CSV table of C-alpha atoms and ligand atoms in Angstrom, one decimal:
chain,number,residue,atom,x,y,z
A,1,MET,CA,4.0,16.2,-1.3
A,2,LYS,CA,4.4,14.7,-4.9
A,3,VAL,CA,3.1,11.7,-5.7
A,4,LYS,CA,4.3,9.9,-8.8
A,5,TYR,CA,1.9,7.1,-10.0
A,6,ILE,CA,2.8,4.1,-11.6
A,7,PRO,CA,0.1,2.0,-12.9
A,8,GLY,CA,0.3,-1.4,-12.2
A,9,VAL,CA,0.5,-3.9,-15.3
A,10,GLY,CA,-1.5,-7.3,-15.2
A,11,TYR,CA,-1.8,-8.5,-11.6
A,12,ASP,CA,0.9,-5.7,-10.6
A,13,SER,CA,-0.1,-3.2,-7.9
A,14,ASN,CA,0.2,0.2,-8.5
A,15,VAL,CA,3.5,1.6,-7.5
A,16,TYR,CA,3.7,5.2,-5.8
A,17,LEU,CA,7.0,7.4,-5.2
A,18,LEU,CA,6.0,9.9,-2.4
A,19,GLY,CA,8.3,12.8,-2.3
A,20,GLU,CA,11.6,13.5,-4.0
A,21,GLU,CA,14.0,14.7,-1.4
A,22,ASP,CA,14.2,11.5,0.9
A,23,PRO,CA,11.2,9.6,-1.2
A,24,ILE,CA,9.3,6.4,-0.1
A,25,VAL,CA,8.3,3.9,-2.7
A,26,VAL,CA,5.0,2.6,-1.7
A,27,ASP,CA,4.6,-1.2,-3.1
A,28,THR,CA,6.4,-2.8,-5.8
A,29,GLY,CA,4.0,-5.1,-7.9
A,30,THR,CA,4.6,-8.7,-8.6
A,31,GLY,CA,8.2,-8.0,-9.8
A,32,ALA,CA,7.3,-8.9,-13.5
A,33,TYR,CA,7.7,-5.9,-14.6
A,34,ALA,CA,10.3,-4.4,-11.7
A,35,ASP,CA,12.9,-3.1,-14.5
A,36,THR,CA,10.2,-1.0,-16.2
A,37,VAL,CA,8.9,0.4,-12.9
A,38,LEU,CA,12.4,1.0,-11.7
A,39,GLU,CA,13.1,3.0,-14.7
A,40,GLU,CA,10.0,5.1,-14.2
A,41,ILE,CA,11.1,5.9,-10.8
A,42,SER,CA,14.4,6.7,-11.9
A,43,LYS,CA,13.1,9.5,-14.2
A,44,VAL,CA,12.2,11.3,-10.9
A,45,VAL,CA,14.8,10.5,-8.6
A,46,PRO,CA,18.1,8.5,-8.8
A,47,LEU,CA,17.1,5.3,-7.5
A,48,LYS,CA,20.1,5.2,-4.9
A,49,ARG,CA,18.4,8.1,-3.0
A,50,ILE,CA,15.5,5.6,-2.4
A,51,GLY,CA,16.2,4.4,1.3
A,52,ARG,CA,12.6,2.8,2.3
A,53,ILE,CA,10.0,0.8,0.7
A,54,VAL,CA,6.8,0.6,2.3
A,55,LEU,CA,4.5,-2.3,1.7
A,56,THR,CA,0.8,-1.2,2.3
A,57,HIS,CA,0.3,-5.4,2.9
A,58,SER,CA,2.1,-8.7,2.1
A,59,HIS,CA,0.0,-9.7,-0.9
A,60,TYR,CA,2.2,-11.0,-3.5
A,61,ASP,CA,0.9,-8.6,-6.1
A,62,HIS,CA,2.4,-5.8,-4.0
A,63,MET,CA,5.3,-7.5,-2.3
A,64,GLY,CA,6.8,-9.7,-5.0
A,65,GLY,CA,9.2,-6.9,-6.5
A,66,ALA,CA,10.5,-6.0,-3.3
A,67,ALA,CA,13.7,-8.2,-3.2
A,68,GLN,CA,14.4,-6.5,-6.7
A,69,PHE,CA,13.6,-3.2,-5.6
A,70,GLN,CA,15.7,-3.5,-2.7
A,71,LYS,CA,18.6,-4.9,-4.6
A,72,ALA,CA,18.5,-1.6,-7.0
A,73,THR,CA,18.0,0.8,-4.4
A,74,GLY,CA,19.5,-0.5,-1.0
A,75,SER,CA,16.1,0.1,0.8
A,76,ARG,CA,15.1,-1.2,3.7
A,77,ILE,CA,11.4,-2.7,3.4
A,78,TYR,CA,9.0,-1.8,5.9
A,79,LEU,CA,5.3,-3.3,6.5
A,80,HIS,CA,3.0,-3.6,9.5
A,81,GLU,CA,4.0,-5.6,12.3
A,82,GLU,CA,1.2,-7.8,11.9
A,83,GLU,CA,2.5,-9.1,8.5
A,84,ALA,CA,5.9,-8.5,9.4
A,85,ARG,CA,5.8,-10.8,12.3
A,86,PRO,CA,5.1,-13.8,10.1
A,87,ILE,CA,7.5,-13.3,7.3
A,88,LEU,CA,10.2,-13.0,9.8
A,89,SER,CA,9.4,-16.2,11.2
A,90,GLY,CA,9.2,-17.8,7.8
A,91,ASP,CA,5.5,-18.0,7.4
A,92,TYR,CA,4.6,-16.6,4.0
A,93,SER,CA,0.8,-17.8,4.1
A,94,PHE,CA,-0.9,-14.2,4.3
A,95,THR,CA,1.4,-13.4,1.0
A,96,LEU,CA,-0.7,-15.7,-1.3
A,97,SER,CA,2.7,-16.2,-3.1
A,98,GLY,CA,1.4,-20.1,-3.3
A,99,MET,CA,-1.9,-18.7,-4.9
A,100,PHE,CA,0.5,-17.0,-7.6
A,101,GLY,CA,2.6,-20.0,-8.1
A,102,ALA,CA,5.8,-18.2,-6.9
A,103,ASP,CA,8.6,-18.3,-4.4
A,104,LEU,CA,9.1,-14.8,-2.6
A,105,GLY,CA,12.5,-16.5,-1.1
A,106,LYS,CA,13.8,-14.9,2.1
A,107,LEU,CA,12.9,-11.3,2.7
A,108,ASP,CA,14.7,-9.1,5.4
A,109,VAL,CA,11.7,-7.0,6.3
A,110,GLU,CA,11.1,-4.3,9.4
A,111,SER,CA,8.0,-3.3,11.4
A,112,LEU,CA,5.9,-0.6,11.3
A,113,LYS,CA,3.4,0.6,14.0
A,114,SER,CA,0.3,2.2,13.9
A,115,GLY,CA,0.7,5.6,14.5
A,116,GLN,CA,4.2,5.8,13.7
A,117,ARG,CA,5.4,8.7,11.6
A,118,LEU,CA,7.8,8.7,8.6
A,119,LYS,CA,9.6,11.8,7.8
A,120,SER,CA,10.0,12.7,4.1
A,121,GLY,CA,11.4,15.9,3.2
A,122,SER,CA,9.3,18.5,4.6
A,123,SER,CA,6.3,16.2,4.7
A,124,LEU,CA,5.6,13.5,7.5
A,125,ILE,CA,3.6,10.4,6.6
A,126,GLU,CA,1.5,8.8,9.1
A,127,VAL,CA,1.0,4.9,9.5
A,128,LEU,CA,-2.6,3.9,10.2
A,129,HIS,CA,-3.6,0.3,10.6
A,130,THR,CA,-6.7,-0.5,8.2
A,131,PRO,CA,-7.0,-4.3,8.6
A,132,GLY,CA,-10.1,-5.9,6.9
A,133,HIS,CA,-8.3,-6.7,3.5
A,134,SER,CA,-5.6,-8.5,5.3
A,135,PRO,CA,-4.6,-8.4,8.9
A,136,GLY,CA,-1.6,-5.8,8.6
A,137,SER,CA,-3.0,-3.6,5.7
A,138,ILE,CA,-2.1,0.2,6.4
A,139,VAL,CA,-2.7,3.7,4.9
A,140,LEU,CA,-0.3,6.0,4.5
A,141,LEU,CA,-1.4,9.3,5.2
A,142,ASP,CA,0.0,13.0,4.6
A,143,ARG,CA,-2.3,14.8,6.8
A,144,GLU,CA,-1.1,18.3,5.7
A,145,GLY,CA,-1.9,17.2,2.0
A,146,ALA,CA,-5.2,15.6,2.7
A,147,SER,CA,-3.6,12.5,0.9
A,148,ALA,CA,-3.4,9.0,1.5
A,149,ALA,CA,-2.1,6.0,-0.3
A,150,VAL,CA,-4.7,3.5,0.9
A,151,GLY,CA,-3.7,0.0,-0.6
A,152,ASP,CA,-6.4,-2.5,-1.2
A,153,THR,CA,-8.6,-1.3,1.5
A,154,VAL,CA,-10.6,1.0,-1.1
A,155,PHE,CA,-10.6,1.9,-4.9
A,156,CYS,CA,-11.8,4.3,-7.1
A,157,ASP,CA,-15.6,4.1,-8.0
A,158,GLY,CA,-16.7,2.4,-5.3
A,159,GLY,CA,-14.6,-0.7,-4.9
A,160,VAL,CA,-13.2,-2.4,-2.0
A,161,GLY,CA,-10.6,-4.9,-1.2
A,162,ARG,CA,-11.6,-8.6,-0.9
A,163,TRP,CA,-12.5,-9.8,2.7
A,164,ASP,CA,-12.3,-13.4,1.9
A,165,LEU,CA,-8.6,-14.3,1.9
A,166,PRO,CA,-6.8,-15.4,4.7
A,167,GLY,CA,-6.4,-13.2,7.6
A,168,GLY,CA,-9.3,-11.0,5.7
A,169,ASP,CA,-12.3,-9.8,7.9
A,170,LEU,CA,-15.5,-7.9,6.4
A,171,LYS,CA,-16.2,-6.1,9.8
A,172,LYS,CA,-12.9,-4.8,10.1
A,173,LEU,CA,-12.8,-3.8,6.5
A,174,GLN,CA,-16.0,-1.9,7.2
A,175,SER,CA,-14.6,-0.1,10.3
A,176,SER,CA,-11.2,0.6,8.5
A,177,LEU,CA,-13.0,2.6,5.7
A,178,ALA,CA,-15.1,4.4,8.5
A,179,ILE,CA,-11.6,5.6,9.4
A,180,ILE,CA,-10.6,6.3,6.1
A,181,ARG,CA,-13.5,8.4,5.6
A,182,SER,CA,-13.0,10.3,8.8
A,183,LEU,CA,-9.6,11.5,7.5
A,184,GLY,CA,-10.9,14.2,5.4
A,185,LEU,CA,-9.0,13.1,2.3
A,186,LYS,CA,-9.2,15.3,-1.0
A,187,ASN,CA,-6.7,12.6,-2.7
A,188,MET,CA,-6.5,8.9,-2.5
A,189,TYR,CA,-3.9,6.6,-4.3
A,190,PRO,CA,-5.4,2.8,-4.1
A,191,GLY,CA,-3.4,-0.1,-4.9
A,192,HIS,CA,-4.9,-1.2,-8.1
A,193,GLY,CA,-6.6,0.9,-10.7
A,194,SER,CA,-6.9,4.7,-10.9
A,195,TYR,CA,-6.4,7.3,-8.1
A,196,ALA,CA,-8.5,10.3,-7.1
A,197,GLU,CA,-7.3,13.8,-6.9
A,198,GLY,CA,-9.8,16.2,-5.3
A,199,ASP,CA,-13.0,14.0,-5.1
A,200,ALA,CA,-11.6,11.1,-2.7
A,201,PRO,CA,-14.8,11.6,-0.7
A,202,GLU,CA,-17.3,10.8,-3.4
A,203,HIS,CA,-15.3,7.6,-4.4
A,204,LEU,CA,-15.4,6.8,-0.6
A,205,LYS,CA,-18.9,7.4,-0.3
A,206,LEU,CA,-19.7,5.1,-3.1
A,207,ALA,CA,-17.3,2.2,-1.4
A,208,THR,CA,-19.3,2.7,1.9
A,209,GLY,CA,-22.7,2.5,0.5
A,210,TYR,CA,-21.4,-0.5,-1.2
A,211,LEU,CA,-20.0,-2.3,1.8
A,212,GLU,CA,-23.5,-1.5,3.5
A,213,GLY,CA,-24.9,-3.2,0.7
A,214,VAL,CA,-23.1,-6.4,1.3
A,215,TYR,CA,-24.6,-6.3,5.0
A,216,ARG,CA,-28.2,-6.4,3.9
B,1,ZN,ZN1,-4.1,-7.5,-1.4
């Protein structure tokens, strides 16, 4: 499956466009650069062809742009049920929008469950629940392509997501990282910084070593 990488500027998360026929946008950044990001996306696919925005988790630096993206594309917004549920009931505490001094307004989101599959062209994207950085963090896995968008669970060069924010959990982060390592990924696309193509195992090994060090 084709992956378009749009690196995050400032606090913004990276944005990924998965596939071209029936594409999925992964994460949206804070919204501060939404116009630029949408322009980048429109160079690959017409915006109106995008029907789904999937958020790897609800932190403001990933979700802040969701409303603007939704307006430009007419997409639905999806995220894991553990973070969709509070948002639907008006509880935005997991989003950290207060920390960013921002107001997300009212967002209409839809729930994803672990194991759910999203079809994009000839590819199947599987949703895997990987809590630890946040309670509803997910990985979007293309098993056939040995590729995954991993959100803020793990980064390149041995980085891992923070576990000290509301709903974070170090033990869960460690189990989630073990799950990601067991997937046999070649490529991984994290929520911040660079991505890995071909050498994902090396990056995942470094991150595992780092977390083992934290426990000592
Ligand atoms: Zn985050």
